[in-house]
Structures are given as structure tokens and as C-alpha cells.
Short mmCIF file of C-alpha atoms in Angstrom, two decimals:
data_model
loop_
_atom_site.label_atom_id
_atom_site.label_comp_id
_atom_site.label_asym_id
_atom_site.label_seq_id
_atom_site.Cartn_x
_atom_site.Cartn_y
_atom_site.Cartn_z
CA MET V 116 -34.57 8.27 -3.86
CA SER V 117 -33.75 5.44 -6.00
CA GLU V 118 -30.76 7.29 -7.53
CA PRO V 119 -28.95 8.29 -4.22
CA ILE V 120 -29.66 4.58 -3.01
CA SER V 121 -28.19 3.37 -6.09
CA ASP V 122 -25.09 5.68 -6.04
CA ASN V 123 -24.47 4.74 -2.24
CA ARG V 124 -24.62 0.79 -3.10
CA ARG V 125 -22.20 1.41 -5.92
CA ILE V 126 -19.87 3.52 -3.82
CA ALA V 127 -20.06 0.98 -0.96
CA LYS V 128 -19.27 -2.11 -3.44
CA ASN V 129 -16.55 -0.14 -5.07
CA THR V 130 -15.00 0.58 -1.49
CA LEU V 131 -15.23 -3.21 -0.48
CA MET V 132 -13.49 -4.29 -3.63
CA LEU V 133 -10.39 -1.40 -2.96
CA TYR V 134 -10.24 -2.41 0.50
CA LEU V 135 -9.90 -6.41 -0.88
CA ARG V 136 -7.05 -5.27 -3.17
CA MET V 137 -5.60 -3.13 -0.44
CA PHE V 138 -5.20 -6.08 2.00
CA VAL V 139 -4.01 -8.28 -0.33
CA LEU V 140 -1.11 -5.57 -1.70
CA MET V 141 -0.31 -4.82 1.83
CA LEU V 142 0.40 -8.22 3.04
CA ILE V 143 2.60 -8.60 -0.52
CA SER V 144 4.49 -5.39 0.42
CA PHE V 145 5.52 -6.10 3.73
CA TYR V 146 6.76 -9.59 2.60
CA THR V 147 8.55 -8.44 -0.36
CA SER V 148 10.12 -5.27 1.14
CA ARG V 149 11.44 -7.46 3.72
CA VAL V 150 13.29 -10.00 1.11
CA ILE V 151 14.32 -7.20 -1.13
CA LEU V 152 15.82 -5.52 1.55
CA GLN V 153 17.69 -8.55 2.56
CA THR V 154 18.58 -9.66 -0.84
CA LEU V 155 19.78 -6.51 -2.19
CA GLY V 156 21.35 -4.97 0.81
CA GLU V 157 21.45 -1.65 2.75
CA THR V 158 23.42 0.32 -0.16
CA ASP V 159 21.48 -1.23 -3.49
CA PHE V 160 18.11 -0.68 -1.59
CA GLY V 161 18.96 3.04 -0.95
CA THR V 162 20.15 3.29 -4.41
CA TYR V 163 17.21 2.21 -6.18
CA ASN V 164 15.18 4.12 -4.20
CA ILE V 165 17.11 7.54 -4.79
CA VAL V 166 18.05 6.81 -8.34
CA GLY V 167 14.51 5.29 -9.17
CA GLY V 168 13.05 8.29 -7.41
CA THR V 169 14.54 10.82 -9.54
CA VAL V 170 12.69 9.95 -12.19
CA VAL V 171 9.71 11.08 -10.65
CA LEU V 172 11.26 14.75 -11.00
CA PHE V 173 10.80 14.23 -14.87
CA ALA V 174 7.51 12.49 -14.29
CA ILE V 175 5.77 15.00 -12.31
CA ILE V 176 3.19 15.26 -15.01
CA THR V 177 2.00 11.57 -14.98
CA GLY V 178 -0.11 12.13 -11.37
CA ALA V 179 -1.34 15.40 -12.64
CA LEU V 180 -2.32 14.18 -16.17
CA SER V 181 -4.28 11.24 -14.28
CA SER V 182 -6.22 13.46 -11.88
CA GLY V 183 -7.13 15.79 -14.91
CA THR V 184 -8.12 12.87 -17.33
CA GLN V 185 -10.27 11.32 -14.79
CA ARG V 186 -11.90 14.64 -13.99
CA HIS V 187 -12.35 15.33 -17.74
CA LEU V 188 -14.03 11.92 -18.28
CA SER V 189 -16.08 11.88 -15.19
CA TYR V 190 -17.32 15.44 -16.04
CA GLU V 191 -18.71 14.14 -19.31
CA LEU V 192 -20.05 11.28 -17.87
CA GLY V 193 -22.06 13.31 -15.73
CA LYS V 194 -23.43 15.53 -18.49
CA GLU V 195 -26.51 14.19 -20.44
CA ASP V 196 -24.68 15.31 -23.73
CA GLY V 197 -21.35 14.34 -22.84
CA ASN V 198 -18.73 13.08 -25.59
CA VAL V 199 -16.86 10.64 -24.19
CA PRO V 200 -14.77 9.09 -27.00
CA LYS V 201 -13.69 12.40 -28.31
CA VAL V 202 -12.31 13.46 -24.76
CA PHE V 203 -10.64 10.41 -24.25
CA SER V 204 -9.04 10.52 -27.52
CA ALA V 205 -7.85 13.95 -27.18
CA CYS V 206 -6.35 13.02 -23.64
CA LEU V 207 -4.55 9.87 -25.24
CA LYS V 208 -2.88 12.02 -27.74
CA VAL V 209 -1.70 14.58 -25.21
CA HIS V 210 -0.53 11.83 -22.97
CA ILE V 211 1.72 10.37 -25.97
CA TRP V 212 3.20 13.67 -26.38
CA PHE V 213 3.87 14.23 -22.79
CA ALA V 214 5.57 10.53 -22.80
CA LEU V 215 8.22 11.47 -25.69
CA LEU V 216 8.73 14.50 -23.72
CA ILE V 217 9.64 12.85 -20.63
CA ILE V 218 12.29 10.55 -22.46
CA VAL V 219 13.90 13.41 -23.89
CA LEU V 220 14.11 15.56 -20.66
CA SER V 221 15.37 12.32 -18.66
CA GLU V 222 18.02 11.47 -21.08
CA LEU V 223 19.36 14.96 -21.36
CA ILE V 224 19.35 16.10 -17.90
CA GLY V 225 18.50 13.12 -15.55
CA VAL V 226 21.80 10.99 -16.78
CA TRP V 227 24.02 14.20 -15.95
CA PHE V 228 21.76 14.51 -12.74
CA VAL V 229 22.47 10.74 -11.48
CA ASN V 230 26.20 10.70 -12.46
CA THR V 231 27.11 13.97 -11.20
CA GLN V 232 24.79 15.20 -8.10
CA LEU V 233 23.94 12.39 -6.15
CA ASN V 234 25.79 10.62 -3.40
CA LEU V 235 26.36 7.15 -4.90
CA PRO V 236 28.87 4.57 -4.18
CA PHE V 237 31.28 4.70 -6.98
CA GLU V 238 31.38 0.85 -7.97
CA ARG V 239 27.38 1.12 -8.22
CA MET V 240 27.56 3.78 -10.63
CA GLU V 241 27.07 1.49 -13.61
CA ALA V 242 23.95 -0.38 -12.13
CA ALA V 243 22.74 3.02 -11.20
CA ASN V 244 22.61 4.36 -14.89
CA TRP V 245 20.63 0.64 -15.61
CA VAL V 246 18.11 1.43 -12.88
CA PHE V 247 17.67 4.99 -14.35
CA GLN V 248 16.94 3.79 -17.94
CA PHE V 249 14.55 1.30 -16.82
CA SER V 250 12.94 3.79 -14.82
CA ILE V 251 12.58 6.07 -17.80
CA LEU V 252 11.00 3.27 -19.91
CA SER V 253 8.31 2.66 -17.15
CA CYS V 254 7.56 6.27 -16.66
CA ALA V 255 6.74 6.93 -20.35
CA ILE V 256 4.82 3.35 -20.51
CA GLY V 257 2.72 4.57 -17.46
CA ILE V 258 2.06 8.29 -18.78
CA ILE V 259 0.59 6.14 -21.72
CA ARG V 260 -1.55 3.87 -19.49
CA VAL V 261 -3.07 7.16 -17.51
CA PRO V 262 -6.08 7.52 -20.04
CA TYR V 263 -7.41 3.87 -19.63
CA SER V 264 -6.96 3.48 -16.07
CA ALA V 265 -8.66 6.84 -15.40
CA SER V 266 -11.49 5.37 -17.99
CA ILE V 267 -11.42 2.49 -15.59
CA VAL V 268 -12.03 4.59 -12.48
CA ALA V 269 -14.36 7.37 -13.93
CA HIS V 270 -16.51 4.46 -14.85
CA GLU V 271 -16.53 3.25 -11.56
CA ARG V 272 -15.48 -0.28 -12.41
CA MET V 273 -13.38 -0.85 -9.04
CA SER V 274 -13.90 -4.84 -9.71
CA PHE V 275 -11.30 -4.66 -12.53
CA TYR V 276 -9.30 -2.09 -10.72
CA ALA V 277 -8.98 -4.36 -7.75
CA VAL V 278 -8.46 -7.61 -9.71
CA GLN V 279 -5.69 -5.83 -11.55
CA GLY V 280 -3.81 -4.56 -8.49
CA ILE V 281 -3.80 -8.04 -6.85
CA LEU V 282 -2.50 -9.20 -10.07
CA GLU V 283 0.31 -6.58 -10.08
CA GLY V 284 1.15 -7.82 -6.42
CA VAL V 285 1.30 -11.20 -7.80
CA PHE V 286 4.23 -10.06 -10.06
CA LYS V 287 5.72 -8.31 -7.42
CA LEU V 288 5.98 -11.89 -5.78
CA VAL V 289 7.58 -13.44 -8.77
CA ILE V 290 9.78 -10.79 -8.97
CA VAL V 291 11.25 -11.62 -5.37
CA PHE V 292 11.43 -15.20 -6.20
CA CYS V 293 13.31 -14.42 -9.51
CA LEU V 294 15.76 -11.91 -7.36
CA LEU V 295 16.70 -15.02 -4.94
CA LEU V 296 17.41 -17.25 -7.95
CA ALA V 297 19.38 -14.47 -10.25
CA ASP V 298 23.20 -15.20 -10.04
CA PHE V 299 23.97 -11.75 -11.61
CA ASP V 300 23.58 -8.21 -10.74
CA LYS V 301 20.16 -8.39 -8.98
CA LEU V 302 19.50 -4.39 -8.82
CA ILE V 303 19.80 -4.30 -12.61
CA PHE V 304 17.65 -7.20 -12.75
CA TYR V 305 15.12 -5.90 -10.48
CA SER V 306 14.72 -2.77 -12.34
CA PHE V 307 14.06 -4.74 -15.41
CA LEU V 308 11.48 -6.98 -13.87
CA HIS V 309 9.69 -3.64 -12.69
CA PHE V 310 9.74 -2.32 -16.10
CA ALA V 311 8.33 -5.99 -17.58
CA VAL V 312 5.33 -5.79 -14.93
CA MET V 313 4.42 -2.13 -16.00
CA VAL V 314 4.18 -3.08 -19.91
CA ALA V 315 2.23 -6.09 -18.92
CA ILE V 316 -0.29 -4.12 -16.51
CA THR V 317 -0.56 -1.57 -19.34
CA ILE V 318 -1.69 -4.02 -22.01
CA LEU V 319 -4.26 -5.37 -19.59
CA ASN V 320 -5.41 -2.01 -19.11
CA ILE V 321 -5.71 -1.18 -22.84
CA ALA V 322 -7.43 -4.76 -23.59
CA TYR V 323 -10.11 -4.35 -20.72
CA CYS V 324 -11.16 -0.75 -21.86
CA LYS V 325 -11.22 -1.82 -25.50
CA TYR V 326 -13.60 -4.92 -24.67
CA SER V 327 -15.73 -3.23 -21.65
CA PHE V 328 -16.51 0.16 -22.81
CA LYS V 329 -18.16 1.27 -25.96
CA ASN V 330 -17.42 4.98 -25.46
CA ILE V 331 -13.70 4.47 -24.74
CA ARG V 332 -12.31 4.22 -28.30
CA ILE V 333 -10.12 6.46 -30.65
CA VAL V 334 -11.03 8.85 -33.02
CA LYS V 335 -10.17 11.62 -34.97
CA VAL V 336 -10.15 14.79 -33.21
CA LYS V 337 -9.40 18.41 -34.75
CA ASP V 338 -10.76 20.37 -31.99
CA ARG V 339 -7.82 22.67 -31.18
CA GLN V 340 -10.19 24.42 -28.37
CA LEU V 341 -10.21 21.09 -26.70
CA TYR V 342 -6.78 20.09 -26.73
CA LYS V 343 -6.12 23.80 -25.36
CA LYS V 344 -8.49 22.92 -22.43
CA ILE V 345 -7.08 19.46 -21.48
CA ILE V 346 -3.52 21.23 -21.72
CA SER V 347 -4.15 24.26 -19.77
CA PHE V 348 -6.01 22.36 -17.02
CA SER V 349 -2.85 19.96 -17.17
CA ASN V 350 -0.66 22.32 -17.04
CA TRP V 351 -1.55 23.71 -13.88
CA THR V 352 -2.20 20.19 -12.41
CA ILE V 353 1.65 19.79 -13.36
CA PHE V 354 2.64 22.83 -11.75
CA GLY V 355 1.08 21.50 -8.26
CA SER V 356 2.64 18.29 -9.09
CA ILE V 357 5.82 19.84 -9.43
CA ALA V 358 5.30 20.91 -5.77
CA ASN V 359 4.32 17.50 -4.44
CA VAL V 360 7.07 15.63 -6.28
CA ALA V 361 9.77 18.44 -5.20
CA ARG V 362 8.70 18.06 -1.81
CA SER V 363 8.71 14.15 -1.75
CA GLN V 364 12.19 13.84 -3.96
CA GLY V 365 13.73 17.01 -3.13
CA ILE V 366 13.75 16.07 0.60
CA ASN V 367 14.73 12.35 -0.55
CA ILE V 368 17.82 14.15 -2.73
CA ILE V 369 18.54 16.63 0.20
CA LEU V 370 18.80 14.12 2.55
CA ASN V 371 20.94 12.03 0.59
CA ILE V 372 23.58 14.88 -0.11
CA PHE V 373 23.86 15.58 3.58
CA TYR V 374 23.26 12.30 5.30
CA GLY V 375 24.15 9.80 2.78
CA VAL V 376 22.53 6.40 1.22
CA ALA V 377 21.73 5.13 4.48
CA ILE V 378 19.26 7.70 4.96
CA ASN V 379 17.47 7.08 1.83
CA ALA V 380 17.01 3.21 2.68
CA ALA V 381 15.49 4.13 5.89
CA LEU V 382 13.01 6.59 3.93
CA GLY V 383 12.35 3.86 1.65
CA ILE V 384 11.24 1.60 4.64
CA ALA V 385 9.13 4.47 6.22
CA SER V 386 7.57 4.91 2.89
CA GLN V 387 6.63 1.10 2.24
CA ILE V 388 4.80 1.28 5.89
CA THR V 389 2.92 4.90 5.31
CA GLY V 390 2.29 3.71 1.79
CA ALA V 391 0.45 0.52 3.20
CA THR V 392 -1.25 2.44 5.62
CA ASN V 393 -2.33 5.23 3.26
CA GLN V 394 -3.81 2.49 0.79
CA PHE V 395 -6.94 2.24 3.73
CA VAL V 396 -7.79 6.02 2.76
CA SER V 397 -6.80 6.08 -1.14
CA GLY V 398 -8.84 3.08 -2.02
CA PHE V 399 -11.51 4.77 0.21
CA GLN V 400 -11.50 8.15 -1.32
CA GLN V 401 -10.94 6.74 -4.99
CA ALA V 402 -14.60 5.22 -4.66
CA PHE V 403 -15.88 8.51 -4.00
CA ASN V 404 -13.85 10.83 -6.46
CA PRO V 405 -15.97 10.13 -9.54
CA GLN V 406 -19.06 11.01 -7.81
CA LEU V 407 -17.42 14.16 -6.38
CA THR V 408 -16.74 15.42 -10.22
CA LYS V 409 -20.05 14.15 -11.36
CA LEU V 410 -21.98 16.22 -8.74
CA GLU V 411 -20.10 19.34 -9.63
CA ALA V 412 -21.11 18.79 -13.35
CA SER V 413 -24.97 18.41 -12.04
CA LYS V 414 -24.73 21.19 -9.76
CA ASP V 415 -26.27 19.23 -6.65
CA LYS V 416 -24.33 21.50 -4.06
CA GLN V 417 -26.06 20.05 -1.20
CA THR V 418 -25.18 16.40 -2.07
CA GLN V 419 -21.70 17.58 -2.91
CA THR V 420 -21.29 19.27 0.46
CA ASN V 421 -22.42 16.33 2.64
CA LEU V 422 -20.22 13.92 0.49
CA ILE V 423 -17.00 16.17 1.03
CA CYS V 424 -17.35 16.35 4.75
CA ARG V 425 -18.26 12.91 5.17
CA THR V 426 -15.42 11.65 2.93
CA ALA V 427 -12.92 13.90 4.72
CA LYS V 428 -14.08 12.31 8.14
CA PHE V 429 -14.08 8.92 7.23
CA SER V 430 -10.74 8.96 5.57
CA TYR V 431 -9.29 10.34 8.72
CA LEU V 432 -11.03 8.20 11.03
CA ILE V 433 -10.13 4.99 8.81
CA LEU V 434 -6.43 5.93 8.61
CA LEU V 435 -6.36 6.84 12.41
CA PHE V 436 -7.91 3.46 13.19
CA VAL V 437 -5.11 1.71 11.20
CA ALA V 438 -2.25 4.28 12.12
CA THR V 439 -2.95 4.19 15.90
CA PRO V 440 -1.91 0.26 16.53
CA ILE V 441 1.22 0.85 14.16
CA LEU V 442 2.49 4.19 16.27
CA LEU V 443 2.16 2.14 19.54
CA ASN V 444 3.98 -0.89 18.34
CA LEU V 445 6.35 0.67 15.86
CA LYS V 446 9.69 -0.55 17.32
CA PHE V 447 8.15 -4.34 17.48
CA ILE V 448 6.83 -4.04 14.08
CA LEU V 449 10.05 -2.93 12.39
CA THR V 450 11.94 -5.72 14.34
CA PHE V 451 9.52 -8.38 13.74
CA TRP V 452 9.29 -7.32 9.96
CA LEU V 453 13.20 -6.63 8.95
CA ASP V 454 15.07 -7.98 12.04
CA LYS V 455 17.41 -5.13 11.48
CA TYR V 456 16.80 -1.63 10.22
CA PRO V 457 18.55 1.53 9.31
CA LEU V 458 18.82 4.50 11.83
CA HIS V 459 16.05 6.93 11.96
CA THR V 460 13.71 4.72 10.42
CA GLU V 461 11.39 4.61 13.85
CA GLY V 462 11.14 8.57 13.97
CA LEU V 463 10.89 8.86 9.91
CA CYS V 464 7.61 6.40 10.42
CA PHE V 465 6.04 8.17 13.08
CA TRP V 466 6.35 11.68 11.52
CA ILE V 467 5.29 10.64 8.06
CA ILE V 468 2.48 8.74 9.21
CA THR V 469 1.07 12.25 11.46
CA ALA V 470 1.69 14.11 8.25
CA THR V 471 -0.43 11.54 5.92
CA LEU V 472 -2.98 11.87 8.76
CA ILE V 473 -3.45 15.34 8.29
CA ASP V 474 -3.20 15.02 4.56
CA ALA V 475 -6.08 12.68 4.60
CA LEU V 476 -8.80 15.21 4.86
CA SER V 477 -7.53 17.15 1.88
CA GLY V 478 -8.40 14.24 -0.82
CA PRO V 479 -12.01 15.49 -1.39
CA LEU V 480 -11.32 18.84 -1.06
CA TRP V 481 -8.98 19.45 -3.79
CA MET V 482 -10.99 16.75 -6.09
CA SER V 483 -14.01 19.07 -5.67
CA ILE V 484 -11.76 22.03 -6.59
CA PHE V 485 -10.52 20.15 -9.55
CA ALA V 486 -13.88 19.21 -10.53
CA THR V 487 -14.56 23.33 -11.40
CA GLY V 488 -11.76 23.36 -13.67
CA LYS V 489 -10.73 26.69 -12.19
CA ILE V 490 -7.48 25.77 -10.58
CA LYS V 491 -4.92 28.45 -11.72
CA ILE V 492 -4.60 30.34 -8.78
CA TYR V 493 -5.10 27.68 -6.39
CA GLN V 494 -2.49 25.79 -7.63
CA ILE V 495 0.02 28.64 -7.22
CA VAL V 496 -1.09 29.09 -3.67
CA ILE V 497 -0.99 25.47 -2.62
CA SER V 498 2.36 24.63 -4.31
CA ALA V 499 3.98 27.85 -2.48
CA VAL V 500 2.76 26.17 0.64
CA ILE V 501 4.05 22.79 -0.12
CA LEU V 502 7.55 23.99 -1.07
CA LEU V 503 8.17 25.44 2.44
CA ASN V 504 9.53 21.87 3.45
CA LEU V 505 12.52 22.11 1.09
CA PRO V 506 14.34 25.00 2.38
CA PHE V 507 13.70 23.68 6.12
CA THR V 508 15.31 20.34 5.12
CA TYR V 509 18.42 22.16 3.50
CA VAL V 510 18.70 23.92 7.12
CA CYS V 511 18.35 20.94 8.73
CA GLY V 512 21.24 19.34 6.68
CA ILE V 513 23.40 22.60 6.93
CA TRP V 514 23.17 22.42 10.81
CA LYS V 515 23.21 18.72 11.16
CA TRP V 516 19.65 18.66 12.90
CA ASN V 517 17.95 15.28 13.11
CA PRO V 518 16.55 14.71 9.97
CA GLU V 519 13.28 13.98 11.57
CA TYR V 520 12.73 17.43 11.74
CA ALA V 521 12.08 17.76 8.11
CA PHE V 522 9.02 15.50 8.35
CA ALA V 523 7.74 17.11 11.67
CA LEU V 524 7.46 20.42 9.40
CA GLN V 525 5.84 18.14 6.60
CA ALA V 526 2.98 17.64 9.04
CA VAL V 527 2.55 21.63 9.98
CA VAL V 528 2.57 22.39 6.02
CA ASN V 529 -0.09 19.68 5.35
CA ALA V 530 -2.27 21.52 7.93
CA LEU V 531 -2.05 24.81 6.45
CA ALA V 532 -2.63 22.99 3.17
CA VAL V 533 -5.88 21.90 4.25
CA VAL V 534 -6.85 25.37 5.51
CA ALA V 535 -5.75 26.94 2.02
CA ARG V 536 -7.99 24.29 0.25
CA LEU V 537 -10.92 25.17 2.62
CA ILE V 538 -10.81 28.80 1.50
CA PHE V 539 -10.48 28.04 -2.11
CA LEU V 540 -13.38 25.53 -1.90
CA LYS V 541 -15.52 28.33 -0.30
CA LYS V 542 -14.82 30.82 -3.00
CA LEU V 543 -15.43 28.33 -5.83
CA ILE V 544 -18.50 26.61 -5.07
CA GLY V 545 -19.56 28.54 -1.93
CA PHE V 546 -18.59 25.55 0.44
CA HIS V 547 -19.53 26.40 4.17
CA ILE V 548 -16.39 25.95 6.14
CA GLY V 549 -18.33 26.19 9.26
CA ILE V 550 -20.20 23.30 8.63
CA PHE V 551 -16.78 21.15 7.86
CA VAL V 552 -15.39 22.73 11.31
CA LYS V 553 -18.75 21.45 13.14
CA LYS V 554 -18.96 18.09 10.84
CA VAL V 555 -15.25 17.17 10.72
CA ILE V 556 -12.78 19.05 12.43
CA LEU V 557 -14.31 18.96 15.88
CA PRO V 558 -15.14 15.10 15.95
CA ILE V 559 -11.83 14.25 14.79
CA SER V 560 -9.93 16.18 17.02
CA VAL V 561 -11.67 14.87 19.92
CA VAL V 562 -11.30 11.16 18.69
CA THR V 563 -7.42 11.99 18.43
CA ALA V 564 -7.12 13.64 21.98
CA VAL V 565 -8.79 10.53 23.65
CA LEU V 566 -6.39 8.09 21.75
CA ALA V 567 -3.72 9.90 22.24
CA GLY V 568 -4.27 9.78 25.93
CA ILE V 569 -4.92 6.16 25.53
CA ILE V 570 -1.45 5.28 23.93
CA PHE V 571 -0.37 7.32 26.88
CA LEU V 572 -1.75 5.21 29.37
CA SER V 573 -0.67 1.97 27.19
CA LYS V 574 2.99 3.19 27.24
CA GLN V 575 2.79 3.27 31.10
CA ILE V 576 1.57 -0.16 31.46
CA TRP V 577 3.61 -1.88 28.53
CA PRO V 578 6.80 0.59 28.26
CA THR V 579 8.14 -1.88 25.57
CA THR V 580 6.56 -4.54 23.39
CA ASP V 581 9.08 -7.56 24.02
CA GLY V 582 7.13 -10.23 22.46
CA PHE V 583 4.36 -11.13 19.96
CA ASP V 584 2.11 -12.10 23.02
CA THR V 585 2.33 -8.58 24.59
CA PHE V 586 1.92 -7.06 21.21
CA ALA V 587 -1.41 -8.83 20.32
CA ILE V 588 -2.61 -8.06 23.62
CA ASN V 589 -2.16 -4.25 23.60
CA SER V 590 -2.98 -4.02 20.01
CA SER V 591 -6.27 -6.01 20.39
CA ALA V 592 -7.08 -3.78 23.51
CA LEU V 593 -6.32 -0.66 21.48
CA LEU V 594 -8.35 -1.62 18.49
CA ILE V 595 -11.42 -2.46 20.73
CA SER V 596 -10.97 1.07 22.44
CA GLU V 597 -10.67 2.69 18.96
CA THR V 598 -13.78 1.43 17.59
CA ILE V 599 -15.88 2.43 20.66
CA VAL V 600 -14.19 5.97 20.68
CA ILE V 601 -14.82 6.43 17.20
CA LEU V 602 -18.27 5.26 17.11
CA TYR V 603 -19.56 7.35 20.01
CA LEU V 604 -17.19 10.33 19.90
CA GLY V 605 -16.62 10.53 15.86
CA LEU V 606 -19.72 9.73 14.17
CA SER V 607 -23.26 11.21 14.12
CA LYS V 608 -26.05 9.57 15.81
CA GLN V 609 -27.33 8.84 12.15
CA GLU V 610 -24.09 7.73 10.70
CA ARG V 611 -23.42 5.19 14.03
CA SER V 612 -27.19 3.94 13.69
CA THR V 613 -26.54 3.17 9.85
CA ILE V 614 -23.19 1.23 10.52
CA ILE V 615 -24.42 -0.64 13.20
CA SER V 616 -27.35 -1.31 11.26
CA LYS V 617 -25.80 -2.64 8.37
CA ILE V 618 -23.35 -4.99 10.32
CA SER V 619 -26.11 -6.42 12.38
CA THR V 620 -27.52 -7.29 8.81
CA LYS V 621 -24.65 -8.65 7.62
CA PHE V 622 -24.30 -10.85 10.74
CA LYS V 623 -27.66 -12.03 10.38
CA LYS V 624 -27.53 -13.07 6.86
#
């Protein structure tokens, strides 16, 4: 019993540290976004969002390699005879190869794309090219950093991960103040400062790994089978990442072509809000991911199933708890935060948050699938599902439909992806879908339906939130209602008793 208790305590501590990081970053992000939008202006802000985002088309392997590297390291740590230095060194070498490949592809294809295909103001083309170059360098540095950051997560050192994130947020504040003082092209300067922060954080990661982990060191690796295994796994994770990036940046580019740079500014703002709310879930899931991989390595199926269900349900409920007050007071929040904001921002926020809520269920599912290492067919099927967004977005542009429709479909596609992941999980590890429906889908559906009714009634009582007093009152009432509904309709009796007991203990102390 001592080992599971120790694991739970470590997960709880890691989750707390990640939430501390998230809160600080969220506050900094909301402040810096407002100042940057006002300082750069709508045109330059939209230009940065679309041009900086195009590099992601050539950096699709970054997220894929990060997931793959973390999986390999966590799997080795979960084995009794794991050789972590060998796996780390092989992963680092593969990342360096890919970083060089990204630079070459970006210069050969990316420069042409930015200068000939994007709908950008002519007078800002020079600045756009500078943004692109700094984004390429940032991307390459970020790829090389992946094995080190993945090592920190695999070792579950979330305290440092949280401190590093807070430090990165402080650097963003410094960027804002430097931007306000700059008397030259602010867009170019903003891109350079982001690159400088990337370099600083990478150096910090390398130094921490060097002095904290004896098993994270560079050794000679001549095992071709290991390289083949890492690259093969990474190739299929890259294949899946292509779909995710093609969906996000593809939609961004298609909207730019049909609706202009203003819609990219609106999307940038919506992404800021969604990213801030999603931090609540990503931090929570990141604390569980190493355990999910280690459980697959140890073949403890019962504990693995329970952890998958618990992580999925709590991920959804946590995000719902945060998102509901935002959705209820969206117009007030945007006005209070930005004063003036681009057209379509409200609609984009609503549908992106809705799609993110559904996607919150997928985190422990795909992580458990990745832990098996058998991802070839899975990536092909999931990629095909995710890419359904692109033709529909193009149709929206051709027929001049409201751009919000593109993100309404994204919510539907995310639901289909959850179903597909459950089917693969059943095939790969014998996961019982009925248990997932009973323990996850049914309770979150009841909670969502009840909270939707509460929001409807709130809208009847307060049709508009025209002041901070009204915002504070209805948000407080909603948070109290959410807490009661989630505790008694979303959680099992055991989960509710455990949470109440822990909260009571903390208050007594």
C-alpha cells in the first residue's frame, strides 16, 4: 500500500506545483496580451499571429518528439533494468538532426510561402520576414531543448518545471516593458525578444538536468536498432502532429485568405483565453502522464484503468469549472480586458472553449496509447478524423459563411476523436469502454446538462453583465452552484469523501 500512497502524494504535489505555475502564467498572459495588442496594433498583432504560426507548419515534429521522448524516458524509468543515459543520448542526437532539417525546410519553403501566399499588408512585409526568421531560430532551439524538458517531466520534477514556467512568464513581462520603451519597429523587436527568452530557458533546462540527474548524460550510442525505434515512433507521432498542426494553422491560414488579417487577430485573442483556461487541464494531466506510461511498463492493468478514468473525468470537470463563468460573462471579460476587440472574438472563444472541453477527455487516452508504442494505425485513423476540419473551413470561406462555423465543427470532430481513441485503447490494452462510459461520460454529461440549465436561468435574470458588481455576484453564485453540482453529481461517493476529508484536514491545520 505504501507505494500507491507515495505515488498519489507525488502526483498531488506535482499537480499543486503545476497549478501554481498556471495561475501566475495566466495572470501574466492576460496582462501582456492586452498591452501587446494595444502596442502593436491590430494589424501587427494579426501579422505576428499568422507569420509566427506558419513556422509551426515546419515545426510539427516538436510536440511529437516531446511526447515520444517523454514516453521513452518514462518507460525506461518504469523498467527495473532501464538504460536511461543511452535512451536520452539517442533522443538528443535525433532532435539535433531534426532541428537542422527544420531550418533547411523553413528557408526553402517557408520564406516563399510567407512572401507569396499569405494575405499581409505590403508595407509590413519586411517586418514579417524578420518575424519568420526569428521564429525559425526559436523553433530549432525549442526542438533541441525537448529531451531536457522531457527528462524533467519524466522524473516528475514539477517543482522546477513550475519555477521555470514562472520565470518564463516574468521574462514576458520584461518583454512588454521593453516593447513600451522601444522607439524602433516594435514587431521585429518583439520577435527578437521572444527568441532571446527561448535561448535563456533552454540554457536553464540543460543546466538543471546536468546537475540534478545522474542518468541524464551524453554517452556514445551505436545501437542502430534504438535509433530506428526512436525515429520510427517519432515518425508516427509526427504524422499525428501534422494533423493537429494542419488543423490549427491550416484553419488560421484559410481564414486569413478569405477574411483577412483581422480574423487572425480575433483568433489570437480567443487562443489566449482558451490557452489560459486549458492550462488548468494540461497542468493536471502532465502530473499524471509519467505514471500512465510507467503503469504500462509495469503491466498493472487495473490501476492503469482506474487512473485513465479518473484523469479523464477530473480533466473535464476542472476545465468545465473554470470555463463556465467565462462563457457566462464572455462579453464583459473581453471588454474589461481589452476595451475594444476584433469582430468574431466572442464567437470564436465560445466554440474553441467548447471544443477544448471535449478534447480534455482525450489526454489520458492518447498518452496510454502512446505508452504501448503501437501507434501506426492509430495515428493514421486519428489524423484522418482531425483533418475533416480543413475542407469544411474552406467551404465556409468559399460560401462566405460565419467563420465561427469552422470551430463548431471542431467540437464535433473532437468528440469523434474521443470515440476513436477509446476503440484503440480497447484493442491495445483491453480497456473496458463500458467502464469509461459509466465512470466518466455519464457523470460529466449530467453535470454539463445541469450547469447549462443554470447558465440559461442566469441569462434570464442578468441578460447583460454591465458592471463589475454584477459580474462578481453572478460569477460567485455560479461557482458555488458548480461546486455543489460537481461534488454531488460528478463525483463518486468515495471521491467526494476523499476530497472533503483532505480539504477539512488542510483547514484544521
